[in-house]
Short mmCIF file of C-alpha atoms and ligand atoms in Angstrom, two decimals:
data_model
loop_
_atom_site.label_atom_id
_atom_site.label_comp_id
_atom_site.label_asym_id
_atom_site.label_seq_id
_atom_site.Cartn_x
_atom_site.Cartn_y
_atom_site.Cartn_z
CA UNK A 1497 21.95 -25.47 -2.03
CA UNK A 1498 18.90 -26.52 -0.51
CA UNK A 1499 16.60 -28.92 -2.71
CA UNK A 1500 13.32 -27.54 -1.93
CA UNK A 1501 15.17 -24.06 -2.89
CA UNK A 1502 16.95 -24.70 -5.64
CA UNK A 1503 13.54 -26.26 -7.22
CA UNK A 1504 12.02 -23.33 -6.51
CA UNK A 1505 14.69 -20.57 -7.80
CA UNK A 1506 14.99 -23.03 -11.22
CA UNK A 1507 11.07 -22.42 -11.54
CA UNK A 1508 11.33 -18.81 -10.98
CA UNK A 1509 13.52 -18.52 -13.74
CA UNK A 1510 11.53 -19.83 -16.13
CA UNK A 1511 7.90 -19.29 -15.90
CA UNK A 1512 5.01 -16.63 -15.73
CA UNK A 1513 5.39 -15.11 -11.63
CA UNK A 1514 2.66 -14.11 -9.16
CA UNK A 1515 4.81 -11.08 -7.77
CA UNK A 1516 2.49 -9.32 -5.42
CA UNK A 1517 3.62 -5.71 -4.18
CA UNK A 1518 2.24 -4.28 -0.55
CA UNK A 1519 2.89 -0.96 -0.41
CA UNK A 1520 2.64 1.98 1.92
CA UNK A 1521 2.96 6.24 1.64
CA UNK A 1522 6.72 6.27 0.93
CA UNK A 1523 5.87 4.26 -3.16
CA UNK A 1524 3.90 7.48 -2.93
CA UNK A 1525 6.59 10.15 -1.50
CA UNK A 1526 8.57 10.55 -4.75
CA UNK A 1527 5.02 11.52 -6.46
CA UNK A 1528 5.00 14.61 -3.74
CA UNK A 1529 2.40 12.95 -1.39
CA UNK A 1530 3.54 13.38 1.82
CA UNK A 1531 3.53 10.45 4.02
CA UNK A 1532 2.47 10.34 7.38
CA UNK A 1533 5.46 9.62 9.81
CA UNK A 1534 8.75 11.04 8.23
CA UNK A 1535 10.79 14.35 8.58
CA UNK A 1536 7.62 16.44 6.68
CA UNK A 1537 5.12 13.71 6.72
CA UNK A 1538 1.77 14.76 7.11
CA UNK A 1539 1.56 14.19 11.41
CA UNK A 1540 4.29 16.81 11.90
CA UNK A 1541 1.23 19.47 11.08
CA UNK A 1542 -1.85 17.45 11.55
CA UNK A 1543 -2.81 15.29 14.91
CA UNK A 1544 -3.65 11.84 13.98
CA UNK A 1545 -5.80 11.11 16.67
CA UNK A 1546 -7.93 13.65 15.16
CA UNK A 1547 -7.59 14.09 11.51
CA UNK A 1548 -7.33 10.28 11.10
CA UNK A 1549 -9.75 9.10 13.35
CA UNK A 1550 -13.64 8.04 13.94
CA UNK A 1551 -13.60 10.19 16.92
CA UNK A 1552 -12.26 13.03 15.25
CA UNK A 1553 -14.64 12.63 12.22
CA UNK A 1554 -17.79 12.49 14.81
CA UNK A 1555 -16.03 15.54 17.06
CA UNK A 1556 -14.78 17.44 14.65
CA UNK A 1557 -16.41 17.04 11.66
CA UNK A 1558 -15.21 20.21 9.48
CA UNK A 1559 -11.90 19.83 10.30
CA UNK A 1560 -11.50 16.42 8.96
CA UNK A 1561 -13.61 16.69 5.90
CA UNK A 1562 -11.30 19.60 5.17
CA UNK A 1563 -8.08 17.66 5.87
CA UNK A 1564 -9.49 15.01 3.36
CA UNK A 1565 -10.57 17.59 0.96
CA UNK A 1566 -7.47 19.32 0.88
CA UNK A 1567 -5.59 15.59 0.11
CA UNK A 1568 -7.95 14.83 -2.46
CA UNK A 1569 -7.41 18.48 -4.48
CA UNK A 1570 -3.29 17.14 -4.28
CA UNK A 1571 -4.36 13.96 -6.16
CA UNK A 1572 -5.43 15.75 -9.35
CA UNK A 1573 -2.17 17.26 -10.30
CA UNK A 1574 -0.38 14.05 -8.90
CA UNK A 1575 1.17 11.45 -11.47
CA UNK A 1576 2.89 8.17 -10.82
CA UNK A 1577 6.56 7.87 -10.13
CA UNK A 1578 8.85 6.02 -11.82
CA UNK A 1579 8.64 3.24 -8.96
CA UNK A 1580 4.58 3.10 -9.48
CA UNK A 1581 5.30 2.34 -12.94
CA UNK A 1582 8.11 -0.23 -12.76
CA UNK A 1583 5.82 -1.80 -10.87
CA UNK A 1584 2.76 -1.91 -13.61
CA UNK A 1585 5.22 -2.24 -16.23
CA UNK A 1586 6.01 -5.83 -14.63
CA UNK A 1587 2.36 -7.10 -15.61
CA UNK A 1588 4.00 -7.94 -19.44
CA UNK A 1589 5.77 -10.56 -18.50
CA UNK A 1590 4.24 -11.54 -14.82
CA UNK A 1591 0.75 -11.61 -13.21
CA UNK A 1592 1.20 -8.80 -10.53
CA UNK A 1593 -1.05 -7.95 -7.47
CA UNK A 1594 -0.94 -4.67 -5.95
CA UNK A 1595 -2.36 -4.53 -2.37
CA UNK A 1596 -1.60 -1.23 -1.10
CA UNK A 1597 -2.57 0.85 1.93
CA UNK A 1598 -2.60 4.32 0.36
CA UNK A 1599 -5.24 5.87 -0.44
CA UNK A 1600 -4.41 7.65 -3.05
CA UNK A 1601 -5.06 6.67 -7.35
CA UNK A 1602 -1.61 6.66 -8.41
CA UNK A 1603 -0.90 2.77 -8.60
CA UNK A 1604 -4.22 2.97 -11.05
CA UNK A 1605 -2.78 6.19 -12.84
CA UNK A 1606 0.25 4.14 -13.64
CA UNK A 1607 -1.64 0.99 -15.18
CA UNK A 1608 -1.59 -1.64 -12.73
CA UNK A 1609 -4.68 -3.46 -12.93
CA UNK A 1610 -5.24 -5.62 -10.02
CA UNK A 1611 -4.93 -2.85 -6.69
CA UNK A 1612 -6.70 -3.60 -3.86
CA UNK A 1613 -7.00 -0.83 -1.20
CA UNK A 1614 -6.84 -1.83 2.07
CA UNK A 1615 -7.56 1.22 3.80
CA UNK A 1616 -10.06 2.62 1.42
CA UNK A 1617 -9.59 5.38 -1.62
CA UNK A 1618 -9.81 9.55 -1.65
CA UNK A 1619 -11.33 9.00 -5.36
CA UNK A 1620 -14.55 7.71 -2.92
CA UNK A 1621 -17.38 8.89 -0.62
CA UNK A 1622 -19.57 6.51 1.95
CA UNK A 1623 -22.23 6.80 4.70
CA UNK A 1624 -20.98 7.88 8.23
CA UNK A 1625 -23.37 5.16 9.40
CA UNK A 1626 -22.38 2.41 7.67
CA UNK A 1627 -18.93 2.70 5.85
CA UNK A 1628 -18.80 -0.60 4.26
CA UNK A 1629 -22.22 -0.77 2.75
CA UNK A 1630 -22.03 -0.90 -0.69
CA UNK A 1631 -24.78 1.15 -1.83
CA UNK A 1632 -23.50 3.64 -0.25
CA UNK A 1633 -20.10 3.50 -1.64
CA UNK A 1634 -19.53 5.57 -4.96
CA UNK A 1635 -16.65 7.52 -7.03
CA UNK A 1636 -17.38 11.29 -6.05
CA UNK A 1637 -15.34 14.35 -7.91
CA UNK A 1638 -12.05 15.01 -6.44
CA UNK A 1639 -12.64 19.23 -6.98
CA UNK A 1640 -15.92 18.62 -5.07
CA UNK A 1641 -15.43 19.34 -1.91
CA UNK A 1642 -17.03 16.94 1.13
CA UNK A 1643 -19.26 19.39 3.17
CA UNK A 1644 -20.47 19.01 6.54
CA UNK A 1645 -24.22 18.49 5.83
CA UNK A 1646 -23.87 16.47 2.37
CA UNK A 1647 -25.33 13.12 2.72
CA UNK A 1648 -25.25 9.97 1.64
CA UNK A 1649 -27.38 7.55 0.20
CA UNK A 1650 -28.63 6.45 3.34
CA UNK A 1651 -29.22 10.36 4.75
CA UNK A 1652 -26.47 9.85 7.08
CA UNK A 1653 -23.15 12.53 6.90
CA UNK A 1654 -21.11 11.78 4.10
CA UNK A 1655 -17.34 11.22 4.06
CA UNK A 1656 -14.78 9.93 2.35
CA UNK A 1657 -14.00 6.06 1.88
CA UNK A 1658 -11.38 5.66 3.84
CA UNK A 1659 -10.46 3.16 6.84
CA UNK A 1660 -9.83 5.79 9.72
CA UNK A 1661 -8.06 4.54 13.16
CA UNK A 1662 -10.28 2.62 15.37
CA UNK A 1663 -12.35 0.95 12.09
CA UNK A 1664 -12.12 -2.53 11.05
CA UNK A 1665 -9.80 -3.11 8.31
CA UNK A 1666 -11.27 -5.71 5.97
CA UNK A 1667 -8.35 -8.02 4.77
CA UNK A 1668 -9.09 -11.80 4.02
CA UNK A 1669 -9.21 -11.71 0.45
CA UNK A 1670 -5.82 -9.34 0.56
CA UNK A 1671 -4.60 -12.71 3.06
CA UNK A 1672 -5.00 -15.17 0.74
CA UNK A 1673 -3.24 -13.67 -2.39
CA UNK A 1674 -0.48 -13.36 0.00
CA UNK A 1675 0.24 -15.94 1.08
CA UNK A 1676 -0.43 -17.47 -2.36
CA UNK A 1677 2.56 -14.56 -3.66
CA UNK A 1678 5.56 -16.77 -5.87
CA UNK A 1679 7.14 -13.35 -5.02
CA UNK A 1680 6.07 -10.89 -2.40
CA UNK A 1681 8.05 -7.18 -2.27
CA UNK A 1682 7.12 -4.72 0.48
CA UNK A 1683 7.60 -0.61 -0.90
CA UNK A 1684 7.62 2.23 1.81
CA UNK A 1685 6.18 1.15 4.88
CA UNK A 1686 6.83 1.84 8.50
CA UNK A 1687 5.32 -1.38 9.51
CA UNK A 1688 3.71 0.34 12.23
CA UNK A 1689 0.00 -0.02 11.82
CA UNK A 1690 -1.78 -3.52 12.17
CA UNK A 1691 -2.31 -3.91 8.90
CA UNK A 1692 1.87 -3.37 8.10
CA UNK A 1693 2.11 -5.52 11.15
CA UNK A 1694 0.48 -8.38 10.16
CA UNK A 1695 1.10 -8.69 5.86
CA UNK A 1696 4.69 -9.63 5.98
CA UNK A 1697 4.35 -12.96 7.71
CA UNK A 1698 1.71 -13.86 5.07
CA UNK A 1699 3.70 -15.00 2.41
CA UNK A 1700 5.29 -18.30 2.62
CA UNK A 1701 9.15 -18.52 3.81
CA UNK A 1702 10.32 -20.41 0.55
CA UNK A 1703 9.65 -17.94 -1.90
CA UNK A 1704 11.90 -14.58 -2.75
CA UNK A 1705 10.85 -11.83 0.14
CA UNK A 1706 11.46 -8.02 -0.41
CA UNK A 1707 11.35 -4.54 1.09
CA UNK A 1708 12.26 -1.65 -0.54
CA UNK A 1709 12.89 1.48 2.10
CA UNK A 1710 15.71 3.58 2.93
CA UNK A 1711 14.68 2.29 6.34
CA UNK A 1712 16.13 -0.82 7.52
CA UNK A 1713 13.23 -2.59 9.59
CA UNK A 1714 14.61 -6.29 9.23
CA UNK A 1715 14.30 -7.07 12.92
CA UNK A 1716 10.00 -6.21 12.46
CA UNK A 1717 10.23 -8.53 9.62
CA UNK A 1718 10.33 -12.65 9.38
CA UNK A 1719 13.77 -14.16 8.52
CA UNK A 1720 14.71 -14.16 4.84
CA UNK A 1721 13.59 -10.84 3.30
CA UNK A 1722 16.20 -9.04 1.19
CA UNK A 1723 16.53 -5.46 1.76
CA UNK A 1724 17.09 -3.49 -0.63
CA UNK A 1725 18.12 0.02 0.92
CA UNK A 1726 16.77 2.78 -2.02
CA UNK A 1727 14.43 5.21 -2.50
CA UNK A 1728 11.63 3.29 -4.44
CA UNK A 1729 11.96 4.05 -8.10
CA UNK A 1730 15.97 3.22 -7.69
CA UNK A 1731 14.57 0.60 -5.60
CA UNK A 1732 12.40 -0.83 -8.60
CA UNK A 1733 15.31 -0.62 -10.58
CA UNK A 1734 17.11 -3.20 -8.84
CA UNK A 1735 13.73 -5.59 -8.23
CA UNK A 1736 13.12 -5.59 -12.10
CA UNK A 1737 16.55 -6.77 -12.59
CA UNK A 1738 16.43 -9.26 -9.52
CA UNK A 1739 13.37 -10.74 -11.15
CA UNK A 1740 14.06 -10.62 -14.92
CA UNK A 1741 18.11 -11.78 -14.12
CA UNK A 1742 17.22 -15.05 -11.88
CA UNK A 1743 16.45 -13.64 -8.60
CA UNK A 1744 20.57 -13.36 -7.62
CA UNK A 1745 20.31 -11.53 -4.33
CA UNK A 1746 17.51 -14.23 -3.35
CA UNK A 1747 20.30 -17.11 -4.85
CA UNK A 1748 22.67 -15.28 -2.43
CA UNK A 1749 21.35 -15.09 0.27
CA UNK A 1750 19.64 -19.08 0.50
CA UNK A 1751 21.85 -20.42 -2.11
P1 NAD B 30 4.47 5.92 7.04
O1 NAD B 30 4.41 7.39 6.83
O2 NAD B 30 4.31 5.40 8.41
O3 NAD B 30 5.88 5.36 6.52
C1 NAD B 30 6.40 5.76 5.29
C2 NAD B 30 7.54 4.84 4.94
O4 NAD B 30 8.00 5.19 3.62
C3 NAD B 30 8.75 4.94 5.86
O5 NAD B 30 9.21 3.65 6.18
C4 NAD B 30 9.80 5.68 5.02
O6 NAD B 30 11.12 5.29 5.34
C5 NAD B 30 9.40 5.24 3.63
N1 NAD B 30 9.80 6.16 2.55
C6 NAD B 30 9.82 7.51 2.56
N2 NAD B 30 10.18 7.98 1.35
C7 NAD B 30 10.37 6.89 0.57
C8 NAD B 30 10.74 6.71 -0.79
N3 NAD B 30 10.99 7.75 -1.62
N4 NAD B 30 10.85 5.45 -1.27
C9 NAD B 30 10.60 4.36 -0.46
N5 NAD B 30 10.25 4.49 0.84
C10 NAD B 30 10.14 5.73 1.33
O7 NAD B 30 3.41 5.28 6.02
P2 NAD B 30 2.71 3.87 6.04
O8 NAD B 30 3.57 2.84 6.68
O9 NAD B 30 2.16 3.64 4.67
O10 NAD B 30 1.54 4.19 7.05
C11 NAD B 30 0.38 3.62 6.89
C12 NAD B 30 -0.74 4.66 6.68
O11 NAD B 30 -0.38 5.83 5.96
C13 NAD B 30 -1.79 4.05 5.85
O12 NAD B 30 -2.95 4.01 6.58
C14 NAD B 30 -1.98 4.94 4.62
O13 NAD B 30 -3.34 5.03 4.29
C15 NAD B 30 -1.46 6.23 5.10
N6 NAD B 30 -0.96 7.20 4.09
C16 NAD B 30 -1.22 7.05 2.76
C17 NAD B 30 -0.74 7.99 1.87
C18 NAD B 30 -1.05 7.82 0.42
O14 NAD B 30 -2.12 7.32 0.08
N7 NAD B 30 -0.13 8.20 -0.46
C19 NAD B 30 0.03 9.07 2.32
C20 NAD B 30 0.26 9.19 3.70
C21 NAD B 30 -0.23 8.24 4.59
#
């Protein structure tokens, strides 16, 4: 085996992990939220280039707000799936970093107590005229509907926090933990927006790489990530065991 490897798997073994999870709409699909680009995912009903754009907010303002509305009612009833809890119930023993792109509460719901959103949160409202400004950011009901005509802070439309296409997606701090992972696992992407694009090349090639997705998108990815071809809570299953039993598949496949 490979020195610089076989250092590293003999320290994985034995000592407290930063395993950091990025996760997309499918860690989500097993709660019932639909995501966007499967067989039933939301963009089989709803245009994108409308409902999920800044065009489409400024064009078609009801429309969207209702959209949004409609997908933050679904979040009350909503409760984590056995995969969103795997992965909070991993924080006993290592220090775990969520960095998802939903936008939904359920990695919260389930415990996990470092998420960062990287394409905003339904639980939030903002300003129309300046998104990111963080007076203008707050946690708003998620019965009360978003009305054309409600405003925020600033007097501008309000809407909900989310990054829609076309908007800057704020990332750096998301980078650096990253690329800092001792363990990085990917959950129920498509790896088709920039954001997907760009995360799995953060983390460095020497530590145990993951994705969980009854997809196989190995030739979008870097060389060296293990695929582990489930549904995500089965999918969790077989991570927990990977990490808590000496990372074997990772042994296997660099060993
Ligand atoms: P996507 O719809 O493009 O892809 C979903 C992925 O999940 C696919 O690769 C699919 O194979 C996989 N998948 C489906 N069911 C699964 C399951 N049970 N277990 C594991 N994987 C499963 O979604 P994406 O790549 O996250 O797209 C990015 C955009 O979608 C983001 O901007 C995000 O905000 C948005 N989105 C979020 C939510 C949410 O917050 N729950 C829902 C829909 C879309």
């Amino acid at each position: 085996m490979h020195a610089t490897i076989s250092k590293h798997l003999l320290s994985t073994k034995l000592v407290r992990q930063h395993i950091v999870f990025f996760t997309g709409a499918g860690v989500s699909a097993e709660s019932g939220i639909p995501t966007f680009r499967d067989a039933g995912g939301l963009w089989r009903d709803f245009d994108p280039y409308i409902y999920c754009s800044a065009s489409g907010l400024r064009e078609k303002p009801k429309e969207v707000l209702d959209f949004y509305n409609w997908r933050r009612r679904n979040l009350i009833a909503a409760k984590p799936s056995p995969a969103h809890l795997a992965i909070a119930r991993l924080e006993r023993w290592h220090d775990v970093t969520v960095l998802t792109q939903n936008v939904d509460n359920l990695h919260e719901k389930a415990g996990s107590s470092i998420v960062i959103h990287l394409h905003g949160e339904l639980t939030k409202v903002t300003s129309s005229r300046n998104r990111q400004d963080p007076a203008c950011i707050q946690s708003y009901p998620l019965d009360k509907p978003i009305n054309v005509g409600d405003m925020a802070v600033d007097g501008s439309q309000l809407r909900p926090f989310v990054v829609l296409f076309d908007e800057y997606v704020q990332w750096e701090e998301a980078e650096r933990i990253a690329r800092d992972a001792d363990v990085f696992v990917i959950i129920g992407t498509s790896l088709s927006v920039s954001t997907s694009i760009a995360f799995p090349s953060f983390p460095r090639m020497d530590v145990p790489r993951y994705i969980i997705d009854p997809v196989d998108y190995r030739d979008k990815l870097p060389w060296g990530y293990i695929w582990i071809n489930t549904k995500a809570s089965e999918g969790m299953e077989i991570l927990t065991d990977e990490v808590t039993n000496g990372f074997k598949m990772y042994e296997q496949l660099w060993g």
